PDB file of C-alpha atoms in Angstrom:
ATOM      1  CA  MET V   2     132.432  84.057  95.679  1.00 46.00           C
ATOM      2  CA  LYS V   3     134.641  85.111  99.291  1.00 51.00           C
ATOM      3  CA  PHE V   4     134.988  83.408 101.904  1.00 51.00           C
ATOM      4  CA  VAL V   5     134.655  84.714 105.487  1.00 50.00           C
ATOM      5  CA  GLY V   6     137.624  84.092 108.374  1.00 54.00           C
ATOM      6  CA  LYS V   7     137.009  82.367 111.565  1.00 54.00           C
ATOM      7  CA  HIS V   8     137.954  84.930 113.468  1.00 52.00           C
ATOM      8  CA  GLN V   9     135.377  87.055 111.229  1.00 56.00           C
ATOM      9  CA  LEU V  10     132.681  84.966 111.628  1.00 53.00           C
ATOM     10  CA  GLN V  11     133.340  85.041 115.536  1.00 61.00           C
ATOM     11  CA  ILE V  12     132.833  89.043 115.105  1.00 61.00           C
ATOM     12  CA  LEU V  13     129.887  88.973 113.093  1.00 55.00           C
ATOM     13  CA  ALA V  14     128.483  86.149 115.545  1.00 58.00           C
ATOM     14  CA  ILE V  15     129.156  88.390 118.368  1.00 64.00           C
ATOM     15  CA  ALA V  16     127.194  91.248 116.486  1.00 57.00           C
ATOM     16  CA  ALA V  17     124.177  89.108 116.127  1.00 57.00           C
ATOM     17  CA  ILE V  18     123.710  88.221 119.128  1.00 62.00           C
ATOM     18  CA  ALA V  19     124.108  91.679 120.504  1.00 55.00           C
ATOM     19  CA  ALA V  20     121.583  92.978 117.963  1.00 53.00           C
ATOM     20  CA  ILE V  21     119.236  90.128 119.136  1.00 59.00           C
ATOM     21  CA  ALA V  22     119.829  91.306 122.456  1.00 53.00           C
ATOM     22  CA  VAL V  23     119.134  94.875 122.228  1.00 51.00           C
ATOM     23  CA  PHE V  24     115.845  93.862 119.656  1.00 53.00           C
ATOM     24  CA  CYS V  25     114.571  91.940 122.607  1.00 50.00           C
ATOM     25  CA  HIS V  26     115.111  94.411 124.834  1.00 53.00           C
ATOM     26  CA  ALA V  27     113.521  96.971 122.950  1.00 50.00           C
ATOM     27  CA  CYS V  28     110.489  94.889 122.671  1.00 51.00           C
ATOM     28  CA  LYS V  29     109.441  94.833 125.745  1.00 55.00           C
ATOM     29  CA  ASN V  30     105.923  96.486 126.806  1.00 57.00           C
ATOM     30  CA  ASP V  31     104.298  97.549 130.209  1.00 60.00           C
ATOM     31  CA  ILE V  32     100.921  95.404 129.705  1.00 65.00           C
ATOM     32  CA  SER V  33      99.033  98.431 131.551  1.00 58.00           C
ATOM     33  CA  VAL V  34     100.261 100.838 128.669  1.00 53.00           C
ATOM     34  CA  VAL V  35      99.178  98.286 125.918  1.00 54.00           C
ATOM     35  CA  GLN V  36      95.588  97.659 127.602  1.00 55.00           C
ATOM     36  CA  SER V  37      94.923 101.421 128.255  1.00 51.00           C
ATOM     37  CA  LEU V  38      95.809 102.224 124.550  1.00 52.00           C
ATOM     38  CA  THR V  39      93.694  99.152 122.833  1.00 56.00           C
ATOM     39  CA  SER V  40      91.282  98.773 125.221  1.00 56.00           C
ATOM     40  CA  LYS V  41      87.495 100.224 123.728  1.00 54.00           C
ATOM     41  CA  GLU V  42      85.548  99.893 127.171  1.00 60.00           C
ATOM     42  CA  LYS V  43      86.358 103.405 127.968  1.00 73.00           C
ATOM     43  CA  SER V  44      86.468 104.977 125.122  1.00 85.00           C
ATOM     44  CA  PRO V  45      83.775 107.266 123.565  1.00 88.00           C
ATOM     45  CA  ASP V  46      82.520 106.405 119.926  1.00 89.00           C
ATOM     46  CA  GLU V  47      81.912 109.863 119.529  1.00 89.00           C
ATOM     47  CA  LYS V  48      83.468 113.275 121.157  1.00 89.00           C
ATOM     48  CA  SER V  49      81.832 116.298 120.972  1.00 88.00           C
ATOM     49  CA  THR V  50      83.300 119.578 121.988  1.00 90.00           C
ATOM     50  CA  GLN V  51      81.513 122.965 122.354  1.00 93.00           C
ATOM     51  CA  LEU V  52      78.316 121.599 121.238  1.00 90.00           C
ATOM     52  CA  HIS V  53      75.145 123.536 120.589  1.00 93.00           C
ATOM     53  CA  LEU V  54      71.827 121.324 120.034  1.00 89.00           C
ATOM     54  CA  TYR V  55      68.400 122.099 119.096  1.00 91.00           C
ATOM     55  CA  SER V  56      66.174 119.103 119.884  1.00 88.00           C
ATOM     56  CA  THR V  57      62.475 119.826 118.006  1.00 90.00           C
ATOM     57  CA  GLU V  58      59.538 118.320 117.320  1.00 89.00           C
ATOM     58  CA  ASN V  59      56.949 118.679 114.614  1.00 89.00           C
ATOM     59  CA  GLY V  60      59.166 121.302 113.796  1.00 88.00           C
ATOM     60  CA  GLN V  61      58.981 123.231 116.994  1.00 91.00           C
ATOM     61  CA  THR V  62      61.707 123.503 119.628  1.00 90.00           C
ATOM     62  CA  LYS V  63      61.328 121.335 122.822  1.00 90.00           C
ATOM     63  CA  TYR V  64      65.038 121.661 123.913  1.00 90.00           C
ATOM     64  CA  GLU V  65      68.250 123.454 123.501  1.00 91.00           C
ATOM     65  CA  LEU V  66      71.408 122.048 124.737  1.00 91.00           C
ATOM     66  CA  PHE V  67      74.967 123.637 125.034  1.00 93.00           C
ATOM     67  CA  PHE V  68      78.043 121.033 126.238  1.00 93.00           C
ATOM     68  CA  GLU V  69      81.377 122.154 126.768  1.00 93.00           C
ATOM     69  CA  GLU V  70      82.046 118.512 125.951  1.00 92.00           C
ATOM     70  CA  ILE V  71      80.058 115.481 125.708  1.00 91.00           C
ATOM     71  CA  ASP V  72      81.000 111.618 124.952  1.00 91.00           C
ATOM     72  CA  HIS V  73      78.456 108.753 123.329  1.00 92.00           C
ATOM     73  CA  TYR V  74      78.992 105.299 124.060  1.00 92.00           C
ATOM     74  CA  THR V  75      77.119 102.600 122.404  1.00 89.00           C
ATOM     75  CA  GLN V  76      78.585  99.806 124.466  1.00 83.00           C
ATOM     76  CA  PRO V  77      78.127  97.390 126.893  1.00 82.00           C
ATOM     77  CA  GLU V  78      74.832 100.365 126.653  1.00 86.00           C
ATOM     78  CA  LYS V  79      73.913 103.114 124.752  1.00 91.00           C
ATOM     79  CA  TYR V  80      74.715 106.409 126.986  1.00 92.00           C
ATOM     80  CA  TYR V  81      75.561 110.255 126.237  1.00 92.00           C
ATOM     81  CA  LEU V  82      78.327 111.405 129.240  1.00 92.00           C
ATOM     82  CA  SER V  83      79.430 114.902 129.856  1.00 91.00           C
ATOM     83  CA  THR V  84      81.942 115.472 132.740  1.00 92.00           C
ATOM     84  CA  LYS V  85      81.932 119.300 132.117  1.00 94.00           C
ATOM     85  CA  PRO V  86      79.055 122.064 132.904  1.00 95.00           C
ATOM     86  CA  PHE V  87      76.385 121.849 130.547  1.00 94.00           C
ATOM     87  CA  GLN V  88      72.785 123.531 130.249  1.00 94.00           C
ATOM     88  CA  VAL V  89      69.565 122.391 128.711  1.00 92.00           C
ATOM     89  CA  ASP V  90      66.835 124.722 128.019  1.00 93.00           C
ATOM     90  CA  VAL V  91      63.054 123.497 127.988  1.00 91.00           C
ATOM     91  CA  PHE V  92      60.257 125.450 125.834  1.00 93.00           C
ATOM     92  CA  ASP V  93      57.012 125.377 125.572  1.00 91.00           C
ATOM     93  CA  GLU V  94      54.218 124.960 122.676  1.00 90.00           C
ATOM     94  CA  GLU V  95      54.739 128.399 122.022  1.00 91.00           C
ATOM     95  CA  GLY V  96      58.311 128.443 121.911  1.00 91.00           C
ATOM     96  CA  ASN V  97      59.137 130.355 125.357  1.00 93.00           C
ATOM     97  CA  ARG V  98      61.498 129.004 127.141  1.00 94.00           C
ATOM     98  CA  THR V  99      60.117 127.625 130.604  1.00 93.00           C
ATOM     99  CA  LEU V 100      63.037 125.647 132.456  1.00 92.00           C
ATOM    100  CA  THR V 101      66.898 125.903 132.538  1.00 93.00           C
ATOM    101  CA  LEU V 102      68.944 122.894 134.258  1.00 93.00           C
ATOM    102  CA  THR V 103      72.790 123.397 134.378  1.00 93.00           C
ATOM    103  CA  ALA V 104      74.951 121.208 136.217  1.00 94.00           C
ATOM    104  CA  ASP V 105      78.772 119.970 135.984  1.00 95.00           C
ATOM    105  CA  PHE V 106      78.148 116.121 135.303  1.00 94.00           C
ATOM    106  CA  GLY V 107      75.441 114.813 133.520  1.00 93.00           C
ATOM    107  CA  ILE V 108      74.595 111.019 131.851  1.00 92.00           C
ATOM    108  CA  ASN V 109      71.704 110.326 129.841  1.00 92.00           C
ATOM    109  CA  TYR V 110      71.128 106.482 129.390  1.00 93.00           C
ATOM    110  CA  GLU V 111      69.180 106.002 125.645  1.00 90.00           C
ATOM    111  CA  ALA V 112      67.373 102.601 126.677  1.00 89.00           C
ATOM    112  CA  LYS V 113      66.080 103.121 130.017  1.00 91.00           C
ATOM    113  CA  ARG V 114      65.215 106.979 128.868  1.00 91.00           C
ATOM    114  CA  MET V 115      66.838 108.399 131.951  1.00 91.00           C
ATOM    115  CA  MET V 116      69.228 111.729 132.686  1.00 91.00           C
ATOM    116  CA  ILE V 117      71.009 111.926 136.102  1.00 93.00           C
ATOM    117  CA  ALA V 118      72.353 115.352 136.530  1.00 93.00           C
ATOM    118  CA  LYS V 119      74.850 115.595 139.501  1.00 94.00           C
ATOM    119  CA  ARG V 120      77.416 118.260 141.058  1.00 94.00           C
ATOM    120  CA  ASN V 121      76.093 122.127 141.419  1.00 94.00           C
ATOM    121  CA  VAL V 122      72.533 121.531 139.582  1.00 93.00           C
ATOM    122  CA  VAL V 123      70.434 124.511 139.049  1.00 93.00           C
ATOM    123  CA  ILE V 124      66.948 124.815 137.933  1.00 92.00           C
ATOM    124  CA  HIS V 125      64.944 127.491 136.629  1.00 94.00           C
ATOM    125  CA  ASN V 126      61.893 127.739 136.299  1.00 92.00           C
ATOM    126  CA  TRP V 127      61.110 130.724 134.008  1.00 95.00           C
ATOM    127  CA  ASN V 128      57.212 130.904 134.637  1.00 93.00           C
ATOM    128  CA  THR V 129      57.396 131.120 138.559  1.00 93.00           C
ATOM    129  CA  GLY V 130      60.809 132.601 139.151  1.00 93.00           C
ATOM    130  CA  ASP V 131      61.536 129.555 141.264  1.00 92.00           C
ATOM    131  CA  VAL V 132      64.985 128.290 141.197  1.00 93.00           C
ATOM    132  CA  ILE V 133      66.251 125.180 142.806  1.00 90.00           C
ATOM    133  CA  GLU V 134      69.341 123.823 143.368  1.00 93.00           C
ATOM    134  CA  THR V 135      70.857 120.007 144.615  1.00 92.00           C
ATOM    135  CA  GLU V 136      73.427 118.196 143.857  1.00 94.00           C
ATOM    136  CA  GLN V 137      71.999 115.619 142.040  1.00 93.00           C
ATOM    137  CA  LEU V 138      68.806 115.368 140.158  1.00 91.00           C
ATOM    138  CA  ILE V 139      67.185 112.629 138.167  1.00 91.00           C
ATOM    139  CA  TRP V 140      64.640 112.797 134.886  1.00 89.00           C
ATOM    140  CA  ASP V 141      63.068 109.101 134.171  1.00 90.00           C
ATOM    141  CA  MET V 142      61.258 109.902 130.825  1.00 87.00           C
ATOM    142  CA  ASN V 143      59.251 106.967 131.167  1.00 90.00           C
ATOM    143  CA  THR V 144      56.957 108.007 133.719  1.00 91.00           C
ATOM    144  CA  HIS V 145      57.529 111.910 133.611  1.00 86.00           C
ATOM    145  CA  ARG V 146      59.003 111.937 136.959  1.00 88.00           C
ATOM    146  CA  VAL V 147      61.877 114.296 137.913  1.00 85.00           C
ATOM    147  CA  TYR V 148      63.398 113.650 141.723  1.00 88.00           C
ATOM    148  CA  SER V 149      66.251 114.056 143.888  1.00 86.00           C
ATOM    149  CA  ASN V 150      68.076 111.457 146.486  1.00 85.00           C
ATOM    150  CA  THR V 151      70.120 114.610 148.021  1.00 84.00           C
ATOM    151  CA  GLN V 152      68.957 117.454 149.288  1.00 81.00           C
ATOM    152  CA  ILE V 153      67.209 120.640 147.746  1.00 80.00           C
ATOM    153  CA  LYS V 154      67.782 124.470 148.514  1.00 82.00           C
ATOM    154  CA  GLN V 155      64.961 126.685 147.044  1.00 73.00           C
TER     155      GLN V 155
END
């Protein structure tokens, strides 16, 4: 067994203190960075890009949806959020496109059955040829009511 001399013991002690100081200093974290990495509050449960989706009832297409990007959240409530341009086409019972809605932002609350489209909202009615432009459109699926709290341009 080899014993360490007094001088070597002092060097080892200084090296250990230096190593502990470096280790403790290196372990400091910015609390805001840690919170942003571990926060689930603002992270979507699902994320889709370049999504092309058909919604059908009894085998007939009712809606055709195009999203550059869409996020699905389940907490604190279930909703879909699109912060990039999207398009929704609506079809009648014969399969004819009757309406096209485009916007730069959209949110669809599942439980409330309410969709809100914002920024550069354009609705084209293919049956009448009418085009409506607004900055916000609200579709209440419970009452089948579509309305806007902003000015509408026809």
